[in-house]
Amino acid sequence: LTKRDVVRKIIGSLRLPRRDEGEGYANTNLALCKYWGKRDEELNLPATSSLSVSLTGFGSRTRVSVREGRDRVELNGKPVPPASAFARRLQDFLDLFRPEPSVGFVVQTENQMPTGAGLASSASGFASLVLALNDLFGWGLTGRELSILARLGSGSASRSVYDGFVIWHAGSSSDGMDSYAEPLSHRWPELRVGVLIVRAETKGIGSREGMRRTARSSPYYTSWLEKCRGDLDLLLGAIASRDFAVLGRVSESNALAMHAAALAAWPPVLYLRGASLGGVQKVWRLRGEGHPVYFSMDAGPNLKLLFLDRLSERIRAEFPGVRIVRPFPD
Ligand code: PMV
């Protein structure tokens, strides 16, 4: 099955939009139980289910319209060169929704991360684009359908369709119609996520390639998948009972296991930098002093801290420049 087959199943035949412009906003998300390995590369179907929390205020707003001719892509007000990897990935995705070959899209995305955060995110980007397309074409899709379409752009985007805690079901069908995200009803107003920006001097390995290498060659890949299944249950329990120690411990250990599996691949996949490790050691020192703070990290050098509101002042003092996110604003 191809992405096009899935789009046809969800939307039916493609028609020209009735409106001039569509708009969508989506927050990026932090996976507490991570997606790292695919059961289907074409459809971005994950090997395991994953769980995230959306990062309020770290998102993308996308406006989309159609015109005759080639696509035009703008990121934060600046035109993106059509030959760049970013524009090509977007054009490939837009091809799925082109009613006629002569139709071009104008896509304007503003990443609403605090300035200079260095957190360009495919999760919020593709989720906001799908919401904008739904608005433009007036498809009236359900959350489940929007999540599936966002997944075709980037796996983690399937979870960014929602705020709060979100579970993405791995599913088992070959067309992936049972692989979509769903929000949990639980809120946790005191929960905080600290985003620590670590600048990398070199561009890292993309998540697609990182996953591929891990699945093909890491001796720990199978145990990583097994661990994910157990971690997901532990995290769901921790969220339901608001047990922060379990939430923090399982999230941190899940992130470390993902990075360990990736590191053991060949060629090796290492996302951490020296400064990331400095942050890790600081978190462990703080915990040693009795402060409940944990970390997570994704396919890049940035560190995300997990803690409760009462530790905010201490975290600000220990990590100058940290951006503190409230995933459950009042
Ligand atoms: O959605 P992708 O293909 O960029 O992969 C995301 C991978 C991680 O961010 C490391 C984990 C996750 O579940 O978000």
PDB file of N, CA, C and O and ligand atoms in Angstrom, residues 29-31 33-36 38 50 89 122 154-157 159 168 207-208 211 258 297-299, ligand 1:
ATOM      1  N   ASN A  29       5.475  17.946  20.260  1.00  0.00           N
ATOM      2  CA  ASN A  29       5.245  17.083  21.424  1.00  0.00           C
ATOM      3  C   ASN A  29       6.517  16.395  21.862  1.00  0.00           C
ATOM      4  O   ASN A  29       7.448  16.224  21.077  1.00  0.00           O
ATOM      5  N   LEU A  30       6.532  16.019  23.124  1.00  0.00           N
ATOM      6  CA  LEU A  30       7.660  15.278  23.688  1.00  0.00           C
ATOM      7  C   LEU A  30       7.184  13.864  23.995  1.00  0.00           C
ATOM      8  O   LEU A  30       6.226  13.678  24.763  1.00  0.00           O
ATOM      9  N   ALA A  31       7.828  12.875  23.384  1.00  0.00           N
ATOM     10  CA  ALA A  31       7.440  11.488  23.656  1.00  0.00           C
ATOM     11  C   ALA A  31       8.059  11.037  24.983  1.00  0.00           C
ATOM     12  O   ALA A  31       9.265  11.164  25.181  1.00  0.00           O
ATOM     13  N   CYS A  33       7.214   7.865  26.089  1.00  0.00           N
ATOM     14  CA  CYS A  33       7.527   6.518  25.607  1.00  0.00           C
ATOM     15  C   CYS A  33       7.685   6.678  24.099  1.00  0.00           C
ATOM     16  O   CYS A  33       6.754   7.095  23.419  1.00  0.00           O
ATOM     17  N   LYS A  34       8.872   6.425  23.597  1.00  0.00           N
ATOM     18  CA  LYS A  34       9.206   6.887  22.247  1.00  0.00           C
ATOM     19  C   LYS A  34       8.894   5.912  21.123  1.00  0.00           C
ATOM     20  O   LYS A  34       8.852   4.704  21.325  1.00  0.00           O
ATOM     21  N   TYR A  35       8.723   6.524  19.980  1.00  0.00           N
ATOM     22  CA  TYR A  35       8.573   5.813  18.704  1.00  0.00           C
ATOM     23  C   TYR A  35       9.961   5.758  18.088  1.00  0.00           C
ATOM     24  O   TYR A  35      10.539   6.791  17.756  1.00  0.00           O
ATOM     25  N   TRP A  36      10.532   4.586  18.009  1.00  0.00           N
ATOM     26  CA  TRP A  36      11.871   4.464  17.396  1.00  0.00           C
ATOM     27  C   TRP A  36      11.943   3.105  16.714  1.00  0.00           C
ATOM     28  O   TRP A  36      12.424   2.132  17.282  1.00  0.00           O
ATOM     29  N   LYS A  38      10.097   1.262  12.780  1.00  0.00           N
ATOM     30  CA  LYS A  38       8.863   1.209  12.003  1.00  0.00           C
ATOM     31  C   LYS A  38       8.527  -0.214  11.618  1.00  0.00           C
ATOM     32  O   LYS A  38       9.422  -1.010  11.340  1.00  0.00           O
ATOM     33  N   SER A  50       3.238   4.593  21.265  1.00  0.00           N
ATOM     34  CA  SER A  50       4.038   5.582  21.997  1.00  0.00           C
ATOM     35  C   SER A  50       3.111   6.568  22.707  1.00  0.00           C
ATOM     36  O   SER A  50       1.915   6.617  22.433  1.00  0.00           O
ATOM     37  N   ARG A  89      10.665  17.578   0.684  1.00  0.00           N
ATOM     38  CA  ARG A  89       9.876  16.698   1.542  1.00  0.00           C
ATOM     39  C   ARG A  89       8.423  17.173   1.597  1.00  0.00           C
ATOM     40  O   ARG A  89       7.476  16.382   1.576  1.00  0.00           O
ATOM     41  N   SER A 122       9.259  18.677  12.838  1.00  0.00           N
ATOM     42  CA  SER A 122       8.410  18.116  11.798  1.00  0.00           C
ATOM     43  C   SER A 122       7.061  17.710  12.380  1.00  0.00           C
ATOM     44  O   SER A 122       6.069  17.668  11.667  1.00  0.00           O
ATOM     45  N   SER A 154       5.075  12.690   8.973  1.00  0.00           N
ATOM     46  CA  SER A 154       6.097  12.369   9.968  1.00  0.00           C
ATOM     47  C   SER A 154       5.395  11.625  11.094  1.00  0.00           C
ATOM     48  O   SER A 154       4.335  12.054  11.553  1.00  0.00           O
ATOM     49  N   GLY A 155       5.982  10.518  11.531  1.00  0.00           N
ATOM     50  CA  GLY A 155       5.321   9.670  12.525  1.00  0.00           C
ATOM     51  C   GLY A 155       4.856  10.451  13.744  1.00  0.00           C
ATOM     52  O   GLY A 155       3.685  10.397  14.143  1.00  0.00           O
ATOM     53  N   SER A 156       5.773  11.216  14.329  1.00  0.00           N
ATOM     54  CA  SER A 156       5.437  11.913  15.572  1.00  0.00           C
ATOM     55  C   SER A 156       4.363  12.981  15.357  1.00  0.00           C
ATOM     56  O   SER A 156       3.723  13.421  16.314  1.00  0.00           O
ATOM     57  N   ALA A 157       4.149  13.416  14.111  1.00  0.00           N
ATOM     58  CA  ALA A 157       3.108  14.406  13.824  1.00  0.00           C
ATOM     59  C   ALA A 157       1.713  13.853  14.113  1.00  0.00           C
ATOM     60  O   ALA A 157       0.780  14.607  14.391  1.00  0.00           O
ATOM     61  N   ARG A 159       0.754  12.511  16.692  1.00  0.00           N
ATOM     62  CA  ARG A 159       0.384  12.852  18.077  1.00  0.00           C
ATOM     63  C   ARG A 159       0.169  14.347  18.253  1.00  0.00           C
ATOM     64  O   ARG A 159      -0.451  14.774  19.226  1.00  0.00           O
ATOM     65  N   TRP A 168      -0.347   7.106  20.825  1.00  0.00           N
ATOM     66  CA  TRP A 168      -0.413   6.730  19.401  1.00  0.00           C
ATOM     67  C   TRP A 168      -0.397   5.204  19.356  1.00  0.00           C
ATOM     68  O   TRP A 168       0.599   4.581  19.726  1.00  0.00           O
ATOM     69  N   SER A 207      15.807  11.223  11.782  1.00  0.00           N
ATOM     70  CA  SER A 207      15.172  10.144  12.549  1.00  0.00           C
ATOM     71  C   SER A 207      14.903   8.916  11.667  1.00  0.00           C
ATOM     72  O   SER A 207      15.025   7.774  12.118  1.00  0.00           O
ATOM     73  N   ARG A 208      14.572   9.137  10.392  1.00  0.00           N
ATOM     74  CA  ARG A 208      14.291   7.995   9.511  1.00  0.00           C
ATOM     75  C   ARG A 208      15.519   7.096   9.385  1.00  0.00           C
ATOM     76  O   ARG A 208      15.454   5.884   9.570  1.00  0.00           O
ATOM     77  N   MET A 211      16.448   5.433  12.785  1.00  0.00           N
ATOM     78  CA  MET A 211      15.591   4.276  13.092  1.00  0.00           C
ATOM     79  C   MET A 211      15.995   3.076  12.242  1.00  0.00           C
ATOM     80  O   MET A 211      16.036   1.949  12.703  1.00  0.00           O
ATOM     81  N   MET A 258      16.389   4.148  24.277  1.00  0.00           N
ATOM     82  CA  MET A 258      16.345   4.446  22.842  1.00  0.00           C
ATOM     83  C   MET A 258      17.723   4.873  22.349  1.00  0.00           C
ATOM     84  O   MET A 258      18.219   4.396  21.322  1.00  0.00           O
ATOM     85  N   MET A 297      15.251  13.009  25.902  1.00  0.00           N
ATOM     86  CA  MET A 297      15.862  13.631  24.722  1.00  0.00           C
ATOM     87  C   MET A 297      15.479  12.853  23.483  1.00  0.00           C
ATOM     88  O   MET A 297      15.215  11.652  23.540  1.00  0.00           O
ATOM     89  N   ASP A 298      15.420  13.578  22.361  1.00  0.00           N
ATOM     90  CA  ASP A 298      15.000  12.979  21.100  1.00  0.00           C
ATOM     91  C   ASP A 298      16.162  12.912  20.116  1.00  0.00           C
ATOM     92  O   ASP A 298      17.300  12.871  20.537  1.00  0.00           O
ATOM     93  N   ALA A 299      15.844  12.914  18.840  1.00  0.00           N
ATOM     94  CA  ALA A 299      16.894  12.726  17.836  1.00  0.00           C
ATOM     95  C   ALA A 299      17.678  14.017  17.612  1.00  0.00           C
ATOM     96  O   ALA A 299      17.808  14.502  16.494  1.00  0.00           O
TER      97      ALA A 299
HETATM   98  O1  PMV B   1       8.429  11.653  13.625  1.00  0.00           O
HETATM   99  P1  PMV B   1       9.860  11.398  13.371  1.00  0.00           P
HETATM  100  O2  PMV B   1      10.097  10.541  12.194  1.00  0.00           O
HETATM  101  O3  PMV B   1      10.652  12.678  13.330  1.00  0.00           O
HETATM  102  O4  PMV B   1      10.454  10.550  14.602  1.00  0.00           O
HETATM  103  C1  PMV B   1      10.426  11.010  15.932  1.00  0.00           C
HETATM  104  C2  PMV B   1      11.372  10.254  16.772  1.00  0.00           C
HETATM  105  C3  PMV B   1      11.517  10.724  18.211  1.00  0.00           C
HETATM  106  O5  PMV B   1      11.232  12.099  18.325  1.00  0.00           O
HETATM  107  C4  PMV B   1      12.955  10.523  18.657  1.00  0.00           C
HETATM  108  C5  PMV B   1      10.621   9.919  19.145  1.00  0.00           C
HETATM  109  C6  PMV B   1       9.173  10.274  19.187  1.00  0.00           C
HETATM  110  O6  PMV B   1       8.388   9.381  19.519  1.00  0.00           O
HETATM  111  O7  PMV B   1       8.809  11.423  18.941  1.00  0.00           O
END
